[in-house]
Coordinates of C-alpha atoms in Angstrom, one line a residue:
Chain A
M1 CA 26.1 -7.9 -2.0
R2 CA 24.8 -6.7 1.6
N3 CA 28.5 -6.5 2.7
A4 CA 29.5 -4.4 -0.5
Y5 CA 26.9 -2.3 0.2
L6 CA 27.0 -1.7 3.8
K7 CA 31.1 -1.1 3.4
T8 CA 29.9 1.7 0.7
L9 CA 27.3 3.3 2.8
Y10 CA 29.9 3.0 5.9
K11 CA 32.3 5.4 3.4
L12 CA 29.2 7.9 2.2
A13 CA 28.3 8.2 6.2
K14 CA 31.9 9.2 6.8
E15 CA 32.1 11.7 4.1
D16 CA 28.7 12.9 4.7
K17 CA 27.1 13.4 7.9
N18 CA 24.0 14.0 6.2
V19 CA 24.1 10.3 4.9
L20 CA 21.6 8.0 7.3
S21 CA 21.3 4.7 7.8
L22 CA 17.4 3.7 8.9
I23 CA 17.1 0.4 9.5
S24 CA 13.9 -1.6 11.1
D25 CA 15.3 -4.0 13.4
N26 CA 16.9 -5.6 10.9
G27 CA 21.0 -6.5 10.5
L28 CA 22.6 -7.5 14.2
I29 CA 26.0 -7.5 13.8
V30 CA 26.2 -6.2 10.4
Y31 CA 25.8 -2.8 11.5
D32 CA 28.2 -3.0 14.5
D33 CA 30.9 -0.7 12.5
F34 CA 28.3 1.9 11.7
K35 CA 26.8 2.1 15.0
N36 CA 30.1 2.0 17.0
D37 CA 31.7 5.2 14.6
F38 CA 28.7 7.2 13.6
P39 CA 26.3 6.2 16.3
E40 CA 23.9 9.2 15.7
Q41 CA 24.0 8.1 11.4
L42 CA 22.0 4.9 12.7
L43 CA 18.4 5.2 13.5
N44 CA 16.8 1.7 14.3
F45 CA 13.0 2.4 14.1
G46 CA 11.8 -1.3 15.2
M47 CA 9.5 -2.9 14.1
S48 CA 7.2 -0.2 12.4
E49 CA 8.7 0.0 8.5
N50 CA 5.8 2.3 7.4
N51 CA 6.7 4.6 10.4
M52 CA 10.3 4.1 9.0
V53 CA 9.6 5.4 5.6
M54 CA 7.8 8.2 6.1
A55 CA 10.0 9.7 8.7
G56 CA 12.7 8.8 6.5
C57 CA 10.9 11.0 4.2
G58 CA 10.6 13.9 6.7
L59 CA 14.3 13.5 7.4
A60 CA 14.8 14.1 3.6
S61 CA 12.6 17.4 3.6
C62 CA 15.3 18.8 6.1
G63 CA 18.3 17.9 3.7
K64 CA 19.0 14.5 5.4
I65 CA 19.6 11.6 2.7
P66 CA 18.3 8.3 4.9
F67 CA 18.9 5.1 3.3
I68 CA 15.7 3.1 4.1
Y69 CA 16.8 -0.6 4.9
T70 CA 15.2 -3.8 5.8
I71 CA 13.6 -7.2 3.9
S72 CA 12.7 -5.7 0.2
A73 CA 9.2 -7.5 0.5
F74 CA 8.4 -5.4 3.8
L75 CA 9.3 -2.2 2.4
A76 CA 7.9 -2.9 -1.4
F77 CA 4.6 -4.3 -0.1
R78 CA 3.9 -3.2 3.3
S79 CA 5.2 0.1 2.7
F80 CA 4.0 0.6 -0.9
E81 CA 1.5 3.6 -0.3
F82 CA 4.5 5.5 2.1
I83 CA 7.0 4.8 -1.1
R84 CA 4.4 6.2 -3.1
V85 CA 3.3 9.1 -1.5
D86 CA 5.8 10.3 0.5
A87 CA 8.9 9.3 -1.2
C88 CA 7.6 9.3 -5.0
V89 CA 4.8 12.1 -4.9
N90 CA 7.0 14.3 -3.2
N91 CA 10.0 13.6 -4.9
L92 CA 12.1 12.8 -1.8
N93 CA 15.9 12.1 -1.5
V94 CA 15.4 9.1 0.2
K95 CA 16.7 5.6 -1.1
I96 CA 14.8 2.3 -0.1
V97 CA 17.4 -0.4 0.1
G98 CA 15.7 -3.4 0.2
I99 CA 17.6 -6.9 1.0
G100 CA 16.5 -10.5 0.0
S101 CA 15.7 -10.0 -3.2
G102 CA 14.0 -12.7 -5.5
V103 CA 13.9 -15.8 -3.1
S104 CA 17.0 -15.2 -1.0
Y105 CA 15.4 -15.9 2.3
G106 CA 14.8 -19.5 1.1
Y107 CA 13.9 -21.2 4.0
L108 CA 11.5 -18.6 5.3
G109 CA 8.8 -18.8 2.1
P110 CA 6.8 -16.6 0.0
T111 CA 6.3 -14.0 3.2
H112 CA 9.9 -13.1 2.7
H113 CA 10.4 -13.2 -1.2
S114 CA 10.7 -10.4 -3.0
T115 CA 9.2 -12.0 -6.3
E116 CA 7.0 -8.7 -7.3
D117 CA 8.8 -6.1 -6.2
I118 CA 10.1 -4.7 -9.3
G119 CA 6.7 -4.5 -10.8
V120 CA 4.9 -3.0 -8.1
L121 CA 7.6 -0.7 -7.8
R122 CA 8.3 0.4 -11.3
V123 CA 4.8 1.7 -12.0
L124 CA 6.0 4.7 -9.3
P125 CA 7.0 7.8 -11.0
N126 CA 10.4 9.2 -10.0
L127 CA 11.6 6.5 -8.6
T128 CA 14.9 4.9 -10.0
I129 CA 15.4 1.5 -9.4
F130 CA 18.3 -0.5 -8.9
S131 CA 18.8 -4.2 -9.3
P132 CA 22.9 -5.1 -8.6
S133 CA 23.9 -8.6 -9.6
T134 CA 27.5 -8.4 -8.1
P135 CA 28.9 -7.0 -5.1
L136 CA 30.7 -4.4 -7.1
M137 CA 27.7 -3.7 -8.6
A138 CA 26.0 -3.4 -5.2
Q139 CA 28.9 -0.8 -4.6
K140 CA 28.5 0.9 -7.8
V141 CA 24.5 1.6 -7.5
T142 CA 25.2 2.5 -4.0
E143 CA 27.1 5.5 -4.7
Q144 CA 25.0 6.2 -7.9
A145 CA 22.0 6.7 -5.6
Y146 CA 23.8 8.7 -3.3
K147 CA 24.4 11.2 -5.9
I148 CA 21.0 11.1 -7.9
K149 CA 18.7 13.3 -5.9
G150 CA 15.7 11.9 -5.6
P151 CA 14.0 8.7 -4.5
V152 CA 16.0 5.2 -5.4
Y153 CA 15.2 2.2 -4.8
I154 CA 17.7 -0.8 -4.4
R155 CA 17.3 -4.1 -4.9
L156 CA 19.9 -6.5 -2.6
G157 CA 21.1 -10.1 -2.4
T158 CA 21.1 -11.6 0.7
N159 CA 24.0 -14.1 0.3
N160 CA 27.6 -14.6 -1.1
E161 CA 27.1 -13.4 -4.4
K162 CA 30.1 -14.0 -6.8
E163 CA 31.9 -11.5 -9.1
F164 CA 31.9 -11.4 -12.4
Y165 CA 33.1 -7.9 -13.4
S166 CA 36.5 -6.6 -13.6
E167 CA 36.8 -4.3 -10.8
N168 CA 38.0 -1.9 -13.1
Y169 CA 34.8 -1.4 -14.0
N170 CA 33.9 2.3 -14.5
D171 CA 30.7 2.4 -16.8
N172 CA 27.7 4.1 -16.7
I173 CA 25.5 2.3 -14.3
K174 CA 22.8 3.1 -15.6
K175 CA 23.3 1.4 -18.9
L176 CA 22.6 -2.1 -20.1
N177 CA 26.6 -3.8 -19.7
N178 CA 27.2 -6.3 -22.8
I179 CA 29.3 -8.8 -20.9
I180 CA 29.6 -11.3 -23.8
D181 CA 28.8 -10.6 -27.1
G182 CA 26.5 -12.8 -29.0
K183 CA 24.8 -13.5 -32.5
D184 CA 21.4 -14.8 -33.1
F185 CA 20.4 -15.0 -29.2
Y186 CA 21.3 -12.6 -25.7
I187 CA 20.3 -13.4 -22.8
I188 CA 19.2 -10.7 -20.2
S189 CA 19.5 -11.0 -16.6
T190 CA 19.5 -9.2 -13.5
G191 CA 19.9 -9.1 -9.5
S192 CA 21.8 -12.3 -8.0
I193 CA 20.2 -14.8 -10.5
A194 CA 22.6 -13.0 -13.1
Y195 CA 25.2 -15.0 -12.0
D196 CA 23.6 -18.0 -13.1
A197 CA 22.4 -16.7 -16.4
F198 CA 26.6 -15.8 -17.2
K199 CA 27.8 -19.1 -16.6
A200 CA 24.9 -21.0 -18.6
C201 CA 25.9 -18.5 -21.5
Q202 CA 29.5 -19.5 -20.9
K203 CA 29.4 -22.9 -20.9
L204 CA 26.5 -23.1 -24.0
N205 CA 29.1 -20.7 -25.9
E206 CA 31.9 -23.7 -25.0
N207 CA 29.6 -25.9 -26.5
G208 CA 29.8 -24.3 -29.8
Y209 CA 26.8 -22.1 -29.2
N210 CA 27.0 -18.1 -29.7
I211 CA 25.1 -16.5 -27.4
G212 CA 25.2 -12.7 -25.7
F213 CA 24.7 -12.0 -22.2
I214 CA 23.5 -8.4 -20.8
D215 CA 23.5 -7.7 -17.6
A216 CA 20.6 -5.1 -16.1
N217 CA 21.9 -3.3 -13.0
C218 CA 19.1 -0.3 -13.4
L219 CA 15.6 -1.2 -14.2
K220 CA 14.4 2.5 -14.3
P221 CA 15.1 4.1 -16.4
F222 CA 15.7 1.7 -18.7
D223 CA 18.3 1.8 -21.4
S224 CA 16.0 1.2 -24.3
E225 CA 19.0 2.3 -26.8
T226 CA 21.3 -0.2 -26.3
L227 CA 18.5 -2.9 -26.4
I228 CA 17.1 -1.3 -30.4
N229 CA 20.7 -1.0 -31.3
L230 CA 21.2 -5.0 -30.5
S231 CA 18.2 -5.8 -32.1
K232 CA 19.3 -4.6 -35.4
N233 CA 21.4 -7.8 -35.1
C234 CA 19.5 -9.9 -33.0
K235 CA 15.9 -11.1 -33.5
N236 CA 15.9 -13.3 -29.6
F237 CA 16.5 -12.4 -26.3
I238 CA 15.9 -15.1 -23.4
I239 CA 15.2 -13.0 -19.9
I240 CA 16.2 -14.6 -16.6
E241 CA 15.4 -13.2 -13.5
E242 CA 14.1 -14.0 -10.4
H243 CA 11.0 -12.3 -10.3
N244 CA 7.3 -12.7 -11.6
I245 CA 8.0 -12.6 -15.5
I246 CA 4.6 -10.4 -15.2
S247 CA 5.9 -7.1 -14.5
G248 CA 9.5 -7.5 -14.3
L249 CA 12.3 -7.5 -16.7
S250 CA 10.8 -9.7 -19.2
S251 CA 7.8 -7.2 -19.2
I252 CA 10.5 -4.3 -19.2
V253 CA 12.2 -5.8 -22.3
S254 CA 9.0 -6.7 -24.0
D255 CA 7.6 -2.8 -23.6
V256 CA 10.8 -2.0 -25.2
I257 CA 10.4 -4.5 -27.8
A258 CA 6.5 -3.9 -28.6
E259 CA 6.7 0.0 -28.7
N260 CA 9.6 0.4 -30.8
G261 CA 8.5 -2.3 -33.4
L262 CA 11.5 -4.3 -33.1
N263 CA 9.9 -7.9 -34.1
C264 CA 12.0 -9.6 -31.6
K265 CA 11.0 -12.8 -29.9
V266 CA 11.3 -12.8 -26.2
Y267 CA 11.5 -15.9 -23.5
K268 CA 10.8 -15.7 -20.5
I269 CA 12.5 -17.8 -17.6
G270 CA 11.0 -16.5 -14.2
L271 CA 8.3 -17.6 -11.6
N272 CA 5.4 -18.1 -14.4
D273 CA 2.5 -16.2 -12.1
V274 CA 3.3 -18.3 -9.3
F275 CA 4.8 -17.9 -6.2
A276 CA 8.1 -19.6 -5.2
K277 CA 7.6 -23.0 -3.9
G278 CA 9.4 -25.0 -1.2
Y279 CA 12.0 -24.3 1.3
G280 CA 15.7 -24.6 1.7
N281 CA 18.8 -22.5 1.2
H282 CA 18.7 -20.2 -1.6
N283 CA 20.2 -22.5 -4.4
Q284 CA 17.6 -25.4 -3.5
V285 CA 14.9 -23.0 -3.7
K286 CA 16.0 -21.5 -7.1
K287 CA 16.4 -25.6 -8.1
Q288 CA 12.5 -26.0 -6.5
N289 CA 11.2 -23.5 -8.9
G290 CA 13.3 -24.5 -12.1
L291 CA 15.4 -21.1 -11.7
D292 CA 19.1 -22.8 -10.7
Y293 CA 22.0 -22.8 -13.0
D294 CA 21.2 -26.6 -14.1
N295 CA 17.6 -25.7 -15.5
I296 CA 18.7 -22.1 -16.2
Y297 CA 20.9 -23.9 -18.9
L298 CA 18.8 -26.8 -19.7
K299 CA 16.1 -24.1 -20.7
I300 CA 18.1 -21.8 -22.8
K301 CA 19.4 -25.2 -24.6
N302 CA 16.2 -25.9 -25.3
I303 CA 15.1 -22.8 -26.7
L304 CA 18.0 -23.1 -28.7
E305 CA 17.7 -26.5 -30.1
N306 CA 13.9 -25.7 -30.9
K307 CA 14.5 -22.5 -33.0
Chain B
M1 CA -5.5 41.5 16.7
D2 CA -9.4 40.2 17.4
L3 CA -8.5 36.6 17.2
K4 CA -12.1 35.7 17.6
Q5 CA -13.0 37.9 14.5
L6 CA -10.3 36.3 12.5
A7 CA -11.7 33.1 13.1
K8 CA -15.0 34.4 12.1
E9 CA -13.4 35.7 8.7
I10 CA -11.6 32.5 8.7
R11 CA -14.9 30.0 8.2
K12 CA -16.1 32.9 6.0
D13 CA -13.1 31.9 3.5
I14 CA -13.5 28.5 4.2
F15 CA -17.1 28.5 3.0
K16 CA -16.7 30.4 0.2
T17 CA -13.9 29.0 -1.0
A18 CA -15.6 25.3 -0.6
Y19 CA -18.7 26.6 -2.4
N20 CA -17.3 28.0 -5.2
G21 CA -14.7 25.3 -5.6
G22 CA -17.4 22.8 -5.6
S23 CA -16.3 20.5 -3.0
G24 CA -14.7 20.4 0.6
H25 CA -14.9 18.7 4.0
L26 CA -16.7 21.6 5.8
G27 CA -17.4 19.6 9.0
G28 CA -13.6 18.8 9.6
A29 CA -12.3 22.4 8.4
F30 CA -14.8 24.3 11.1
S31 CA -13.5 22.2 13.4
C32 CA -10.2 23.7 13.8
V33 CA -10.2 27.1 12.9
E34 CA -9.4 28.1 16.5
I35 CA -6.7 25.7 16.7
L36 CA -5.0 27.0 13.8
V37 CA -5.5 30.5 14.6
S38 CA -4.0 30.6 17.9
L39 CA -1.3 28.6 16.2
Y40 CA -0.2 30.9 13.7
F41 CA -0.8 34.0 15.8
S42 CA 0.7 33.5 19.0
V43 CA 3.4 31.3 19.3
L44 CA 3.9 29.9 15.6
K45 CA 7.8 30.8 14.6
Y46 CA 8.3 31.5 11.1
D47 CA 9.0 34.3 8.3
K48 CA 6.4 36.2 6.5
N49 CA 8.9 37.1 3.5
N50 CA 10.4 33.5 3.5
P51 CA 8.3 30.9 4.0
L52 CA 11.4 28.4 3.9
W53 CA 13.5 30.1 6.3
K54 CA 15.4 27.2 7.8
Y55 CA 14.8 27.5 12.0
R56 CA 10.9 28.2 11.1
D57 CA 8.8 26.2 13.0
K58 CA 6.8 23.5 10.8
V59 CA 3.0 22.6 11.1
I60 CA 2.2 19.0 9.2
F61 CA -1.4 19.4 8.8
S62 CA -2.0 15.2 8.9
K63 CA -5.7 15.8 8.7
G64 CA -5.5 16.7 4.9
H65 CA -9.0 16.7 4.5
G66 CA -9.6 19.7 6.5
C67 CA -7.0 21.5 4.4
L68 CA -9.4 24.6 3.7
A69 CA -8.7 25.8 7.5
L70 CA -4.9 25.7 6.7
Y71 CA -5.3 27.5 3.0
S72 CA -7.3 30.4 5.2
V73 CA -5.0 31.1 7.3
L74 CA -1.7 30.8 5.6
N75 CA -3.8 33.1 3.3
K76 CA -4.1 35.5 6.1
I77 CA -0.5 35.4 6.9
G78 CA 0.4 35.7 3.3
Y79 CA 1.6 32.4 2.4
I80 CA -1.2 31.6 0.1
S81 CA -2.9 34.5 -2.3
K82 CA -6.8 35.5 -2.6
E83 CA -6.2 34.3 -6.8
Q84 CA -4.6 31.0 -5.3
L85 CA -7.0 30.2 -3.0
N86 CA -10.1 31.3 -5.3
S87 CA -8.1 28.4 -7.6
Y88 CA -9.0 25.7 -5.1
C89 CA -10.1 22.7 -7.1
K90 CA -10.0 24.3 -10.6
L91 CA -8.3 22.5 -13.0
N92 CA -5.3 24.3 -13.4
S93 CA -5.1 25.2 -9.4
N94 CA -2.4 23.7 -7.2
V95 CA -4.6 24.5 -4.3
G96 CA -6.1 21.0 -4.2
G97 CA -8.4 19.2 -1.9
E98 CA -5.8 17.9 -0.1
P99 CA -2.6 19.7 0.6
K100 CA 0.4 18.7 -1.3
Y101 CA 3.9 19.5 0.0
M102 CA 6.3 22.1 -2.0
E103 CA 3.0 23.0 -4.0
L104 CA 1.9 25.8 -1.9
D105 CA 4.5 28.0 0.8
G106 CA 3.5 26.9 4.3
V107 CA 2.4 22.9 3.6
E108 CA 5.4 21.1 4.9
A109 CA 3.4 17.5 3.9
T110 CA 1.7 15.8 1.4
T111 CA -1.2 14.9 3.4
G112 CA -5.1 13.6 2.8
S113 CA -4.5 9.7 2.8
L114 CA -4.6 9.5 6.8
G115 CA -2.0 8.4 9.4
R116 CA 1.0 9.8 7.6
G117 CA 1.6 13.1 9.1
L118 CA 2.9 11.9 12.4
S119 CA 5.6 9.9 11.2
F120 CA 6.8 12.5 8.9
S121 CA 7.1 14.9 11.4
I122 CA 9.1 12.6 13.5
G123 CA 11.6 12.5 10.6
I124 CA 11.6 16.6 10.8
A125 CA 11.9 16.5 14.6
I126 CA 15.0 13.9 14.2
A127 CA 16.6 16.4 11.7
N128 CA 16.3 19.3 13.9
K129 CA 17.9 17.4 16.8
L130 CA 20.8 16.3 14.7
D131 CA 21.5 19.4 13.1
K132 CA 20.3 21.2 16.5
I133 CA 17.9 23.5 15.4
D134 CA 15.6 24.6 18.0
S135 CA 12.4 24.5 16.3
K136 CA 9.2 23.2 16.9
I137 CA 6.8 20.9 14.9
Y138 CA 3.4 20.8 15.4
T139 CA 1.5 18.0 13.7
I140 CA -2.4 18.4 13.5
L141 CA -4.1 15.1 13.8
G142 CA -7.8 14.3 13.1
D143 CA -9.4 11.8 15.5
G144 CA -10.6 9.1 13.2
E145 CA -6.9 9.1 11.8
C146 CA -5.9 7.5 14.8
Q147 CA -7.8 4.3 13.7
E148 CA -4.7 4.0 11.5
G149 CA -2.4 2.1 12.9
T150 CA 0.9 3.7 11.4
V151 CA -0.8 6.4 13.8
W152 CA 0.5 4.3 16.4
E153 CA 3.8 3.2 15.1
A154 CA 4.3 6.7 15.1
V155 CA 3.2 7.7 18.8
M156 CA 5.4 4.9 20.1
S157 CA 8.8 6.0 18.0
A158 CA 7.9 9.8 18.9
G159 CA 7.7 8.6 22.9
H160 CA 10.4 6.3 22.7
R161 CA 12.8 9.1 21.3
R162 CA 11.4 11.5 23.7
L163 CA 11.1 13.7 20.9
D164 CA 10.6 16.9 23.0
N165 CA 10.4 19.5 19.9
L166 CA 7.1 17.6 18.6
T167 CA 3.6 18.7 19.6
V168 CA 0.7 16.1 18.2
I169 CA -2.8 18.8 18.4
L170 CA -5.5 16.5 18.5
D171 CA -8.5 18.1 16.7
Y172 CA -11.1 15.9 19.0
N173 CA -14.5 16.0 17.6
K174 CA -15.6 12.6 18.3
L175 CA -16.9 12.4 14.5
Q176 CA -16.1 10.8 11.3
A177 CA -17.5 9.9 8.1
M178 CA -20.1 7.9 9.1
G179 CA -21.3 8.6 12.5
N180 CA -19.5 8.5 15.8
I181 CA -16.2 7.6 16.7
D182 CA -17.0 6.0 19.6
E183 CA -19.8 3.8 17.7
I184 CA -17.4 2.4 14.6
L185 CA -14.0 2.0 16.5
N186 CA -13.4 3.5 19.7
L187 CA -9.9 4.9 20.8
G188 CA -10.1 4.0 24.4
D189 CA -8.4 6.4 26.8
I190 CA -6.8 8.6 24.7
K191 CA -4.8 10.4 27.2
K192 CA -3.8 7.3 29.4
S193 CA -3.1 5.6 25.8
W194 CA -0.4 8.4 24.4
E195 CA 0.8 8.9 28.5
S196 CA 1.6 5.0 28.5
F197 CA 3.5 5.8 25.0
G198 CA 5.7 8.6 26.4
F199 CA 3.9 11.2 25.6
F200 CA 2.7 14.7 28.0
V201 CA -0.6 15.8 27.7
Y202 CA -2.9 18.9 27.8
E203 CA -6.2 18.7 27.6
V204 CA -8.2 22.2 26.2
D205 CA -11.1 23.9 24.7
G206 CA -10.3 24.1 21.1
H207 CA -13.0 26.7 20.1
N208 CA -11.9 28.4 23.0
I209 CA -8.6 30.8 21.9
D210 CA -7.6 32.3 25.2
K211 CA -7.4 28.9 26.5
L212 CA -5.5 27.2 23.4
I213 CA -2.8 29.9 23.7
E214 CA -2.5 29.2 27.1
V215 CA -1.9 26.0 26.6
L216 CA 0.4 26.6 24.1
K217 CA 2.6 28.9 25.4
D218 CA 2.8 26.6 28.8
N219 CA 3.7 23.6 26.2
L220 CA 6.4 26.2 24.6
N221 CA 7.7 26.8 28.1
N222 CA 7.4 23.0 29.2
K223 CA 10.7 21.3 29.7
I224 CA 9.9 17.8 30.5
E225 CA 12.0 15.9 27.6
K226 CA 8.8 14.3 26.0
P227 CA 6.7 14.5 22.8
R228 CA 3.6 16.4 23.8
L229 CA -0.5 15.8 22.7
I230 CA -2.9 18.2 23.3
I231 CA -6.2 17.1 23.1
A232 CA -8.2 19.7 21.6
N233 CA -12.2 19.4 22.0
T234 CA -14.0 20.2 19.3
I235 CA -17.3 20.4 17.2
K236 CA -17.4 19.2 14.3
G237 CA -18.6 21.7 12.0
K238 CA -18.6 24.4 14.5
G239 CA -20.4 27.9 13.9
I240 CA -23.3 26.6 11.7
S241 CA -26.0 25.0 13.6
I242 CA -27.3 22.6 11.1
M243 CA -23.8 21.0 10.4
E244 CA -22.8 20.5 14.1
N245 CA -22.2 17.2 15.4
Q246 CA -23.9 16.4 12.1
P247 CA -21.8 13.2 10.1
I248 CA -23.4 14.2 7.0
W249 CA -21.4 17.1 6.8
H250 CA -18.3 15.5 6.6
Y251 CA -17.6 16.1 3.2
R252 CA -21.4 17.6 1.5
L253 CA -21.9 21.1 0.6
P254 CA -25.4 23.0 1.5
S255 CA -28.5 23.1 -0.7
E256 CA -30.2 25.9 -1.6
K257 CA -32.3 25.9 0.8
E258 CA -29.4 25.4 3.4
L259 CA -27.2 28.3 2.3
D260 CA -29.5 30.7 3.3
I261 CA -28.5 29.3 7.0
F262 CA -25.3 29.2 6.2
L263 CA -24.7 32.5 5.0
N264 CA -27.0 33.8 8.0
E265 CA -24.9 32.4 10.7
L266 CA -21.8 33.6 9.3
E267 CA -23.2 37.1 8.4
M268 CA -22.3 37.1 5.2
T269 CA -24.2 38.3 2.1
K270 CA -24.7 36.1 -1.0
E271 CA -23.0 38.8 -3.3
E272 CA -20.0 38.2 -0.7
L273 CA -19.8 34.2 -1.6
F274 CA -19.1 35.4 -4.9
L275 CA -17.1 38.0 -5.0

């Protein structure tokens, strides 16, 4: 996802000199091309995320389009007030790009995990939130973020996420993507964990189940309409997220269901009000916390069998 | 124009607006009157008929709580009407107790929660450099505000980038909400610390308009490739004897009994207060 983001940013910066890349001493080597070809458009603020976010907003007040990039935990949590006031109260055209969604930084532990970022940021008026699931989606949301005149948060995975979209994909990135049609159950997922959820769904269907899979790349504004339409025939939604189940995708879906009186059951698979435990690579930490492919498969199967 | 007389009128307006609005940080507003008068009436480049003129100098009023001084000056240059000023802190007004970006002509940043204006200014300073716009950015910073860590991220950043189009004016009144800055969390040697981060530092009596203008003009002609700090030594609550240097006046309006002292010293009548 990161490479897809950087490639897209490079293209945008080439086409529009107002596109700036703001970094906070994060991204050695990966920014080399950008630095060589557009040195004036790359601003390294050092380890001062708050200053970077506010300076980015000052730049945006002059018509620049800053893509403010660093580890998402340091943006969503450390810089929350500045995202709130300088970006969102002012409604300025800044793009906040957090790398390391969920437990991507598995070796580094909870200081570097972003497992509550959706929760804290979705309460901010004016902010659009994208949580791409694959490299192609990272490209699409970055292009879309550039087109939106206002603050946007993009939540990126760090590792080599696999693709499950066709390269001809040209749908509205703000809508829920119905990847696999289902009947009585639908899985809804977002971010890099969506690939595991997608594979689990495929496997379960090979084993005789008939469940659907929805990928959510835009969490705010959330595509309630598609969910409401699906609920006419499907009454069970299994949410899979690499995030606290409080305030994340599970909560977003639950809000829509409750607010519209949809009479559906929501099953939540994510971090249950805990910080992720353990250290290791991304997959090992997901496994330790019951969120790798095998666990997802078994948890969904368990839900289906006990229904 | 007699700028000393103008400063007097602005203090009257500040008090009148606060009193009728039922709220106001009088001490911090009174301490920066001469700073703003000197800026807006001697060096600042702006278009009275076009507040969004691309090549304007910008003032980022980081010590947002002192905004009554800014509003009153913006009223004098015609950016804010008397009606707007009189609507201060009223329910359907856009003239609030802290300034909000794009709500009022001349308000270039949302401030109020402290420690944010300088970083925002840095963004503007960089944008001007990228666009080769030869305009200046003036950040009005509170001294208590310098206890915020973000101010120091910004000081480092401005110094490192040699943002010579950026001037910080420190309203150094030595008081914060609960008492003397030195007793609560002292700021160390301001001149030395800012110089060490790459600023060129001036120091001036922040109530002497002639001296302030002299420094501001010198600063304008100064070709040194560094951001600048003007330490303006001021008195919190300047102009009202019972308010000067008294922390209690950080956020307070006078009682009935104290009101007469304010009116006397501001040379205004009770009728004028409610006009």
